[in-house]
Coordinates of C-alpha atoms in Angstrom, one line a residue:
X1 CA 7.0 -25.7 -13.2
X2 CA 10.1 -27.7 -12.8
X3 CA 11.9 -26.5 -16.3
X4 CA 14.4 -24.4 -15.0
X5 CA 14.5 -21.2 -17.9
X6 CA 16.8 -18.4 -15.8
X7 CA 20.1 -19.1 -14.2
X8 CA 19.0 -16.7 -11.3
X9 CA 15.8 -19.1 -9.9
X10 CA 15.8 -23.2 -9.9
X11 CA 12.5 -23.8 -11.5
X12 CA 9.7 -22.2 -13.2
X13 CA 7.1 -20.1 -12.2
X14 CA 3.5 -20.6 -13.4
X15 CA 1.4 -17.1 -12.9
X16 CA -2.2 -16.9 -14.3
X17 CA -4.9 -14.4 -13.6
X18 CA -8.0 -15.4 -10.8
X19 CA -10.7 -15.2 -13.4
X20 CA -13.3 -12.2 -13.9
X21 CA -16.1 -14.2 -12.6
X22 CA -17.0 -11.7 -9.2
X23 CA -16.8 -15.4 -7.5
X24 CA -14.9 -16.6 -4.1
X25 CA -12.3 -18.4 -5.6
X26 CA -9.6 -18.8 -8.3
X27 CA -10.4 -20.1 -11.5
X28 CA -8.8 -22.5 -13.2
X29 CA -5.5 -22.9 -13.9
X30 CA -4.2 -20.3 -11.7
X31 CA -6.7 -22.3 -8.9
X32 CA -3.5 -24.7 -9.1
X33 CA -2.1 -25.0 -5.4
X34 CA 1.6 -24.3 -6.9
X35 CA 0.9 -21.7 -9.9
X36 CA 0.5 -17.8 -8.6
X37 CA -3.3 -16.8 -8.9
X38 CA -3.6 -12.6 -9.4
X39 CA -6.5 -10.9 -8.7
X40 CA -7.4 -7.5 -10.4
X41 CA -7.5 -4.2 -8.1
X42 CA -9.1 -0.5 -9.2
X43 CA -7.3 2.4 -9.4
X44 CA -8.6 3.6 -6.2
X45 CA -6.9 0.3 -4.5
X46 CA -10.8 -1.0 -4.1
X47 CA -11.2 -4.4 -5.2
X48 CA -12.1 -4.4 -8.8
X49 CA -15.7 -5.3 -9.2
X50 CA -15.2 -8.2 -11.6
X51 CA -12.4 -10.1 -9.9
X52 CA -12.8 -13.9 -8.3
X53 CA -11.1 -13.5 -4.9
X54 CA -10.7 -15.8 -2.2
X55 CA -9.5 -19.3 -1.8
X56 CA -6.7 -20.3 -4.7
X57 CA -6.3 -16.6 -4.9
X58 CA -2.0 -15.4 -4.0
X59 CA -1.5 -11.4 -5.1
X60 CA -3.2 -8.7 -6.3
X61 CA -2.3 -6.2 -8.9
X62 CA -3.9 -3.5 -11.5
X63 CA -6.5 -4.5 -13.5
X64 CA -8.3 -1.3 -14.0
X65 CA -12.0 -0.5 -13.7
X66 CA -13.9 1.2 -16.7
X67 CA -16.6 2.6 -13.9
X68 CA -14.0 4.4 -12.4
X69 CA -13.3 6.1 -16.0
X70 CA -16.6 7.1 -16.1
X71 CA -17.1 8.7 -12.9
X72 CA -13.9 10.7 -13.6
X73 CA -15.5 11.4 -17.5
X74 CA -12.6 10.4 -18.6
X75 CA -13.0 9.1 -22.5
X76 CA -10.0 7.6 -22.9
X77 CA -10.7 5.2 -20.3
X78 CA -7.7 5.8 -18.3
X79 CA -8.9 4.5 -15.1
X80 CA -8.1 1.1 -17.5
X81 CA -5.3 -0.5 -18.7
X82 CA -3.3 0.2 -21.9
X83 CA -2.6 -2.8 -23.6
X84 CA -2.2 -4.0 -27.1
X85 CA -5.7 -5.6 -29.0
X86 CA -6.2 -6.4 -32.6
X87 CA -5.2 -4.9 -35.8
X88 CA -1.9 -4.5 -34.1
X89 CA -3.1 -1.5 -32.4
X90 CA -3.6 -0.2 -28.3
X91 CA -6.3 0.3 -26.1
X92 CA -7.4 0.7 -22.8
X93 CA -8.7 -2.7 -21.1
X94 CA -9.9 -4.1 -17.9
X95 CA -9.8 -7.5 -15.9
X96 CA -7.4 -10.3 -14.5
X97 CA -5.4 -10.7 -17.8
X98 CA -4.4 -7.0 -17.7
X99 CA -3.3 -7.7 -13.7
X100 CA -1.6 -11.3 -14.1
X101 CA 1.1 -9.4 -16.5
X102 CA 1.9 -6.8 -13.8
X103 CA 2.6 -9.7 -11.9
X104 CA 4.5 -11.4 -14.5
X105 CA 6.3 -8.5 -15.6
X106 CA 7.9 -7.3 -11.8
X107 CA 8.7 -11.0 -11.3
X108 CA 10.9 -10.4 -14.2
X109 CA 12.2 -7.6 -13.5
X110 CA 13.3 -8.7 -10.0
X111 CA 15.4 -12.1 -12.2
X112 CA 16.4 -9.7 -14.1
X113 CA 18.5 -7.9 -11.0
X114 CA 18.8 -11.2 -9.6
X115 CA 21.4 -11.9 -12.4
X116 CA 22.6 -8.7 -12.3
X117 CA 23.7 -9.4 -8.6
X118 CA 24.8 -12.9 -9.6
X119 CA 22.4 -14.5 -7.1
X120 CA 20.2 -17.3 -7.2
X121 CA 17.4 -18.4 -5.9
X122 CA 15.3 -22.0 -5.3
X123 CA 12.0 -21.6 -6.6
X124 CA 10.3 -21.4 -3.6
X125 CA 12.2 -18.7 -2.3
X126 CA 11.4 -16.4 -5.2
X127 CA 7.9 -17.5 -4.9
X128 CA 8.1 -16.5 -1.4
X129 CA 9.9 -13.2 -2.3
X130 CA 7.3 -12.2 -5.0
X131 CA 4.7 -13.0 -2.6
X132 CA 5.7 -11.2 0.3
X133 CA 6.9 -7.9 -1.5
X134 CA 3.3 -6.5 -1.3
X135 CA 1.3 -3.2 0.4
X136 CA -1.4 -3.9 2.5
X137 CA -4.9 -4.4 0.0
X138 CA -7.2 -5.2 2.7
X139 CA -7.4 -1.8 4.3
X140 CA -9.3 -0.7 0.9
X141 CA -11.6 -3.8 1.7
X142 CA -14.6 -1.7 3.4
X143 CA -17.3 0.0 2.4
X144 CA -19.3 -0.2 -0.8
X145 CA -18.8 1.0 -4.6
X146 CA -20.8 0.8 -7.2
X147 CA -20.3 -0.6 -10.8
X148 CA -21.6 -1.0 -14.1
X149 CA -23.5 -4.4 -14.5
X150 CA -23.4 -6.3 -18.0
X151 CA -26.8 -4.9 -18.9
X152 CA -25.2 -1.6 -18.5
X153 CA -27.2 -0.6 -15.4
X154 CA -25.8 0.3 -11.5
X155 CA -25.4 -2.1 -8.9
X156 CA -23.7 -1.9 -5.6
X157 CA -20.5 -4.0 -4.3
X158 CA -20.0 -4.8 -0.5
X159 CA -16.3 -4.6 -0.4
X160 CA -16.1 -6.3 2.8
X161 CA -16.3 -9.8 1.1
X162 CA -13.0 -9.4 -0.7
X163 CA -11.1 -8.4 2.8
X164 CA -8.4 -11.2 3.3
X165 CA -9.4 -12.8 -0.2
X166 CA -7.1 -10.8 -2.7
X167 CA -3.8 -12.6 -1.7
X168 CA -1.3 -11.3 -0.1
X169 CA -1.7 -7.9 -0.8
X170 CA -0.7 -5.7 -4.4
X171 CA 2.3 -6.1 -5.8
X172 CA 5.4 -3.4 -5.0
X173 CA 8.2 -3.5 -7.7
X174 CA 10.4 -1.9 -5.5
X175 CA 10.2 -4.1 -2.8
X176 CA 10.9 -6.7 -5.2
X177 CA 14.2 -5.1 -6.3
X178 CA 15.1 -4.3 -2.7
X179 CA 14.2 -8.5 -1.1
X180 CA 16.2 -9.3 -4.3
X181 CA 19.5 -7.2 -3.1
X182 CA 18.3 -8.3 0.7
X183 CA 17.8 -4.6 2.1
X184 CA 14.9 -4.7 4.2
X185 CA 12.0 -2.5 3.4
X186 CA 10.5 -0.1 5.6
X187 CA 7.1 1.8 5.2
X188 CA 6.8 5.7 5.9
X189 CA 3.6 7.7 5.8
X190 CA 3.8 10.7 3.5
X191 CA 2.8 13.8 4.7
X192 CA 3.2 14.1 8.5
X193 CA 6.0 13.7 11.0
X194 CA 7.1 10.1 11.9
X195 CA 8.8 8.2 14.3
X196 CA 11.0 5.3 13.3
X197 CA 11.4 2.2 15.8
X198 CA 13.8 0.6 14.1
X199 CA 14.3 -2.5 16.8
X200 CA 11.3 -4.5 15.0
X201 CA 13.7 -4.9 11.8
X202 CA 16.9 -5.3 13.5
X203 CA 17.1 -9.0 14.7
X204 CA 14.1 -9.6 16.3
X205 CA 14.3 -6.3 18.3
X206 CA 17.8 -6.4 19.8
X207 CA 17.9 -3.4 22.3
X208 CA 21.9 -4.1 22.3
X209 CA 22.3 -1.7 18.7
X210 CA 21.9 2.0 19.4
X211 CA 21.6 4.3 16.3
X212 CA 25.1 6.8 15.9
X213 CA 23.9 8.1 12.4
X214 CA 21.4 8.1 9.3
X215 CA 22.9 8.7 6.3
X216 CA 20.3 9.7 3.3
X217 CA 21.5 11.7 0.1
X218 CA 20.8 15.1 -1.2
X219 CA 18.9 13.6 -4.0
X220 CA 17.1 11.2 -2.0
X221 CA 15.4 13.7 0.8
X222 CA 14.3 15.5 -2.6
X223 CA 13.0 12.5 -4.1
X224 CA 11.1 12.2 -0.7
X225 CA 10.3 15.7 0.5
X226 CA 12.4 15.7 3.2
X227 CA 13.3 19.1 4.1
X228 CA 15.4 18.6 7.2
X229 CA 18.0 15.9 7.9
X230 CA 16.2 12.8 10.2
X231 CA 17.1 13.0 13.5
X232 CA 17.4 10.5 16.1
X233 CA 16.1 10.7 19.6
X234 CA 15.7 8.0 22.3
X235 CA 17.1 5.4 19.7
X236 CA 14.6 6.3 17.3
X237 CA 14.5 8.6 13.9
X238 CA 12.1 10.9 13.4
X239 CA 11.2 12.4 9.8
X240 CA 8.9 14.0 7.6
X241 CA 8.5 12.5 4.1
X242 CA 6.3 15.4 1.9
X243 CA 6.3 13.0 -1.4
X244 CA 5.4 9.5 -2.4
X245 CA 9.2 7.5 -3.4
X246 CA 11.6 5.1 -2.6
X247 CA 15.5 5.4 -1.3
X248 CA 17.8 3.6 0.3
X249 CA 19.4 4.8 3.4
X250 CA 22.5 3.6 5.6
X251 CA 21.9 3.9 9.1
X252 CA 25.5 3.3 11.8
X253 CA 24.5 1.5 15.3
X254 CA 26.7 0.2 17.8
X255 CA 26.3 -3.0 18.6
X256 CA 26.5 -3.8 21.8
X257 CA 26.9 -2.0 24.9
X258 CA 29.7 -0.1 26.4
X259 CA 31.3 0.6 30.2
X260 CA 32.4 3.1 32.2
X261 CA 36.4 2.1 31.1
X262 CA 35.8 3.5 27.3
X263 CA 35.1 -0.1 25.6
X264 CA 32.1 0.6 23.2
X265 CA 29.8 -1.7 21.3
X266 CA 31.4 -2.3 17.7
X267 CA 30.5 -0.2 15.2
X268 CA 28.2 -1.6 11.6
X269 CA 26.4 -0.3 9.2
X270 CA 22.8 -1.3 7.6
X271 CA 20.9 -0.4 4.4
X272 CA 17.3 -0.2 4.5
X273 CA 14.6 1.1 2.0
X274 CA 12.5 4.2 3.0
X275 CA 9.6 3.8 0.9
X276 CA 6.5 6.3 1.0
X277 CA 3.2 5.7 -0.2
X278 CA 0.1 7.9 -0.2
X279 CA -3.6 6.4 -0.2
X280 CA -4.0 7.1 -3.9
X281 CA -1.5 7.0 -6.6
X282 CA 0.0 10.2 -7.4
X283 CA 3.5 9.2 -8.6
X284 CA 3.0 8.3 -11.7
X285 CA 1.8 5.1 -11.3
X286 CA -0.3 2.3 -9.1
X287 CA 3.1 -0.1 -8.5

């Protein structure tokens, strides 16, 4: 943990999967109070069936769910994860081990950009980062589902058990990228309109910055579905994302207030990330 093996973070970081147990805790090693335990979710966001959860347990990410695969009839076992097995060879997989590398492989990714940018960061601030670039698991945590046992017959799962025990929620790339560059991310519901209050990300709410302007490219609104240029009313943007993406967009405030002799607040300009995400996974993939 202490071997420091990229410029961009001071230490190492130790991530293991949670163990494939259906028990309320981590397993060993990733039970460790400083390595990064990941639990395993389905593709439908549930909890996979087979995943320890609970105490020792830090993030959640894919692990796939071969019940799911059947349900769908699908024989390839898509509702699983491709991976490599022996003979050199691929196959679809489930379980901890297939969710700890999605874990592994953002926190990568986001070094890799860290070096990019030239920054660097102490190893509990990446930690922290990593941990904290997430989507909301718990929501999913209700309900029952039903799985294959080891004997190959039905049983039911009560979801509720897992709510607050899969870590901090499942893993975001994107959000990983954007804390990495420091842009603050901001969630949007696809599908209907939506009003923005941006005070909650601005400074602890300062009502002193007034929105002038929302700037968003031509490619962007497309990447979202947005049809018509945001607007901004009563210091709030409305907008209508259509599509599940990503995009960063520079919005102009005053800040400050100004008086009746022409003096204004002074003028900045902030990027934030827009990004839209639908229940289920329908752009191209569950990260």
């Amino acid at each position: 943990m202490a071997k420091q093996n990229c410029a961009a973070v001071s230490g190492g970081l130790a991530i293991f999967a949670a163990g494939n147990d259906m028990t309320g805790m981590s397993s060993y090693p990733g039970a460790y109070r400083d390595y990064i335990s990941v639990t395993a979710m389905s593709c439908d966001y549930t909890p996979a069936y087979y995943t320890n959860y609970g105490p020792g347990c830090n993030i959640a990410a894919p692990g796939g769910d071969a019940y799911q695969s059947y349900l769908e009839n699908i024989n390839t076992g898509a509702s699983e994860v491709l991976s490599t097995v022996n003979g050199g060879k691929y196959g679809y997989m489930q379980g901890t081990s297939m969710a700890c590398p999605h874990v592994s492989g953002v926190a990568a990714l986001g070094l890799s950009y860290a070096l990019q940018l030239g920054k660097t960061f102490t190893q509990n601030e990446f930690t922290t980062l990593l941990l904290t670039s997430v989507n909301d698991i718990n929501q999913y945590c209700t309900g029952t589902k039903q799985y294959f046992t080891d004997k190959g017959s039905l049983a039911t799962l009560d979801l509720s058990q897992y709510k607050k025990g899969m870590g901090t929620g499942y893993i975001d790339a994107y959000q990983v990228l954007m804390n990495v560059r420091g842009i603050t991310c901001i969630p949007i519901p696809v599908g209907s309109q939506y009003t923005l209050n941006l005070q909650p990300y601005l400074g602890g709410g300062n009502l002193d910055l007034k929105i002038t302007e929302i700037s968003i490219s031509a490619e962007d609104m497309n990447r979202l579905g947005i049809s018509a240029n945001p607007t901004i009313f009563a210091n709030q943007i409305i907008l209508k994302c259509t599509k599940p993406g990503s995009a960063v967009v520079r919005i102009k405030l005053l800040a400050g207030n100004g008086n009746n002799s022409g003096m204004n607040g002074m003028p900045i300009t902030k990027e934030f990330a827009f990004i839209a995400r639908e229940v289920h996974s329908q752009n191209g993939g569950w990260l």
